Amino acid sequence: VDHSAEMVKMARGTCIGATLAGRADIRLGSADSIPFPDACFTKAFSINAVQFWRDRRAAMLEIRRVLRPGGLVGVALEPRGASNPELALANGHVLAADLEAAGFDDVRLESSDLGRVPTVCVIGLKGDPE
């Protein structure tokens, strides 16, 4: 799911084999209104999209909705203007707090400096239903 029609078009072109084989379903949409039913995914991943989400906490709740119990989420960010690893980590801590507020368990922050810019990834687990 991507909010950009151009990115959806690119992804569909890149993943045409997987789409035709039924292994990929690429859709235009919003992270705070994911066009899939409850508990239909085991994993969710986002990279360099969180900064475009209209309501970050609502999007994280929506991701939690579409994950099955035991499902994993990863939200990664390469803050383009942040060549400073400490600033990247600060962004990661904010994302981690948002995942925790959305009800994810075992939230952890991973970071890496891949040479261009520091990258942070926050990983969380959707626990068993209450």
mmCIF file of C-alpha atoms in Angstrom:
data_model
loop_
_atom_site.group_PDB
_atom_site.id
_atom_site.type_symbol
_atom_site.label_atom_id
_atom_site.label_comp_id
_atom_site.label_asym_id
_atom_site.label_seq_id
_atom_site.Cartn_x
_atom_site.Cartn_y
_atom_site.Cartn_z
ATOM 1 C CA VAL A 1 0.000 0.000 0.000
ATOM 2 C CA ASP A 2 1.413 3.363 -0.978
ATOM 3 C CA HIS A 3 -0.118 6.829 -1.016
ATOM 4 C CA SER A 4 1.717 7.720 -4.236
ATOM 5 C CA ALA A 5 0.139 6.611 -7.527
ATOM 6 C CA GLU A 6 3.564 6.879 -9.163
ATOM 7 C CA MET A 7 5.177 4.563 -6.595
ATOM 8 C CA VAL A 8 2.312 2.060 -6.958
ATOM 9 C CA LYS A 9 2.828 2.093 -10.735
ATOM 10 C CA MET A 10 6.579 1.532 -10.305
ATOM 11 C CA ALA A 11 6.059 -1.294 -7.796
ATOM 12 C CA ARG A 12 3.512 -3.006 -10.039
ATOM 13 C CA GLY A 13 5.989 -2.862 -12.915
ATOM 14 C CA THR A 14 8.843 -4.188 -10.806
ATOM 15 C CA CYS A 15 6.746 -6.944 -9.227
ATOM 16 C CA ILE A 16 4.705 -7.995 -12.252
ATOM 17 C CA GLY A 17 5.712 -11.667 -11.936
ATOM 18 C CA ALA A 18 4.766 -11.813 -8.249
ATOM 19 C CA THR A 19 1.518 -9.976 -8.947
ATOM 20 C CA LEU A 20 0.530 -12.330 -11.782
ATOM 21 C CA ALA A 21 1.404 -15.323 -9.577
ATOM 22 C CA GLY A 22 -0.790 -13.975 -6.764
ATOM 23 C CA ARG A 23 2.157 -13.376 -4.399
ATOM 24 C CA ALA A 24 1.813 -9.572 -4.443
ATOM 25 C CA ASP A 25 -1.157 -7.218 -4.287
ATOM 26 C CA ILE A 26 0.005 -3.635 -4.682
ATOM 27 C CA ARG A 27 -2.603 -1.000 -3.905
ATOM 28 C CA LEU A 28 -2.960 2.747 -3.712
ATOM 29 C CA GLY A 29 -4.034 3.721 -0.231
ATOM 30 C CA SER A 30 -3.294 5.347 3.067
ATOM 31 C CA ALA A 31 -1.479 3.881 6.046
ATOM 32 C CA ASP A 32 -4.263 5.067 8.336
ATOM 33 C CA SER A 33 -6.896 3.215 6.269
ATOM 34 C CA ILE A 34 -5.299 0.024 4.940
ATOM 35 C CA PRO A 35 -7.579 -1.638 2.360
ATOM 36 C CA PHE A 36 -7.283 -5.166 3.771
ATOM 37 C CA PRO A 37 -9.302 -7.132 6.354
ATOM 38 C CA ASP A 38 -8.376 -7.649 10.003
ATOM 39 C CA ALA A 39 -5.578 -10.079 10.877
ATOM 40 C CA CYS A 40 -4.645 -10.956 7.298
ATOM 41 C CA PHE A 41 -0.849 -10.444 7.424
ATOM 42 C CA THR A 42 1.992 -12.010 9.396
ATOM 43 C CA LYS A 43 4.423 -9.157 8.674
ATOM 44 C CA ALA A 44 4.304 -5.483 7.764
ATOM 45 C CA PHE A 45 7.220 -3.315 6.709
ATOM 46 C CA SER A 46 7.574 0.348 5.879
ATOM 47 C CA ILE A 47 10.677 2.207 4.794
ATOM 48 C CA ASN A 48 10.902 5.956 4.299
ATOM 49 C CA ALA A 49 7.128 6.357 4.329
ATOM 50 C CA VAL A 50 6.320 7.221 7.939
ATOM 51 C CA GLN A 51 7.125 10.878 7.315
ATOM 52 C CA PHE A 52 4.207 10.978 4.833
ATOM 53 C CA TRP A 53 1.617 9.455 7.166
ATOM 54 C CA ARG A 54 -1.094 11.984 8.045
ATOM 55 C CA ASP A 55 -1.625 10.514 11.503
ATOM 56 C CA ARG A 56 1.296 8.320 12.578
ATOM 57 C CA ARG A 57 -0.400 6.781 15.610
ATOM 58 C CA ALA A 58 -3.577 6.016 13.655
ATOM 59 C CA ALA A 59 -1.434 4.351 10.977
ATOM 60 C CA MET A 60 0.319 2.198 13.574
ATOM 61 C CA LEU A 61 -3.039 1.149 15.020
ATOM 62 C CA GLU A 62 -4.171 0.295 11.499
ATOM 63 C CA ILE A 63 -1.050 -1.795 10.900
ATOM 64 C CA ARG A 64 -1.760 -3.594 14.166
ATOM 65 C CA ARG A 65 -5.331 -4.255 12.979
ATOM 66 C CA VAL A 66 -4.208 -6.026 9.785
ATOM 67 C CA LEU A 67 -1.554 -8.138 11.555
ATOM 68 C CA ARG A 68 -2.334 -11.557 12.964
ATOM 69 C CA PRO A 69 -1.472 -12.267 16.601
ATOM 70 C CA GLY A 70 2.278 -12.903 16.664
ATOM 71 C CA GLY A 71 2.746 -10.689 13.600
ATOM 72 C CA LEU A 72 5.801 -8.471 13.206
ATOM 73 C CA VAL A 73 6.021 -4.864 12.103
ATOM 74 C CA GLY A 74 9.142 -3.009 11.032
ATOM 75 C CA VAL A 75 9.143 0.730 10.462
ATOM 76 C CA ALA A 76 12.414 2.001 9.010
ATOM 77 C CA LEU A 77 13.552 5.529 8.341
ATOM 78 C CA GLU A 78 16.598 7.068 6.735
ATOM 79 C CA PRO A 79 16.174 10.706 7.757
ATOM 80 C CA ARG A 80 17.627 12.462 4.692
ATOM 81 C CA GLY A 81 18.444 15.679 6.464
ATOM 82 C CA ALA A 82 19.974 13.873 9.418
ATOM 83 C CA SER A 83 23.579 12.924 8.821
ATOM 84 C CA ASN A 84 23.854 12.929 12.598
ATOM 85 C CA PRO A 85 23.349 9.408 14.085
ATOM 86 C CA GLU A 86 22.061 10.881 17.365
ATOM 87 C CA LEU A 87 19.263 12.694 15.511
ATOM 88 C CA ALA A 88 18.372 9.498 13.655
ATOM 89 C CA LEU A 89 18.220 7.631 16.989
ATOM 90 C CA ALA A 90 15.987 10.349 18.429
ATOM 91 C CA ASN A 91 13.584 9.796 15.512
ATOM 92 C CA GLY A 92 13.742 6.060 16.210
ATOM 93 C CA HIS A 93 12.832 6.549 19.870
ATOM 94 C CA VAL A 94 9.769 8.576 18.854
ATOM 95 C CA LEU A 95 8.695 5.797 16.476
ATOM 96 C CA ALA A 96 9.268 3.191 19.207
ATOM 97 C CA ALA A 97 7.039 5.146 21.600
ATOM 98 C CA ASP A 98 4.359 5.319 18.901
ATOM 99 C CA LEU A 99 4.484 1.543 18.351
ATOM 100 C CA GLU A 100 4.198 0.942 22.083
ATOM 101 C CA ALA A 101 1.269 3.372 22.305
ATOM 102 C CA ALA A 102 -0.421 1.428 19.479
ATOM 103 C CA GLY A 103 -0.187 -1.741 21.593
ATOM 104 C CA PHE A 104 2.833 -3.492 20.104
ATOM 105 C CA ASP A 105 4.953 -5.632 22.402
ATOM 106 C CA ASP A 106 8.699 -6.326 22.539
ATOM 107 C CA VAL A 107 9.432 -3.078 20.702
ATOM 108 C CA ARG A 108 13.092 -2.632 19.879
ATOM 109 C CA LEU A 109 15.156 -0.131 17.965
ATOM 110 C CA GLU A 110 17.867 -1.144 15.523
ATOM 111 C CA SER A 111 20.207 1.323 13.869
ATOM 112 C CA SER A 112 22.808 1.204 11.166
ATOM 113 C CA ASP A 113 24.999 3.684 9.382
ATOM 114 C CA LEU A 114 25.070 2.436 5.797
ATOM 115 C CA GLY A 115 27.454 5.173 4.724
ATOM 116 C CA ARG A 116 24.993 7.651 3.219
ATOM 117 C CA VAL A 117 22.743 8.392 6.150
ATOM 118 C CA PRO A 118 22.026 6.699 9.468
ATOM 119 C CA THR A 119 19.102 4.274 9.279
ATOM 120 C CA VAL A 120 16.789 3.347 12.142
ATOM 121 C CA CYS A 121 14.262 0.537 12.230
ATOM 122 C CA VAL A 122 11.731 -0.002 14.970
ATOM 123 C CA ILE A 123 10.415 -3.546 15.268
ATOM 124 C CA GLY A 124 7.375 -4.649 17.243
ATOM 125 C CA LEU A 125 5.277 -7.738 17.844
ATOM 126 C CA LYS A 126 1.505 -7.957 17.913
ATOM 127 C CA GLY A 127 0.831 -10.049 20.970
ATOM 128 C CA ASP A 128 -1.990 -12.510 21.445
ATOM 129 C CA PRO A 129 -5.493 -11.038 21.524
ATOM 130 C CA GLU A 130 -6.660 -9.854 24.924
#
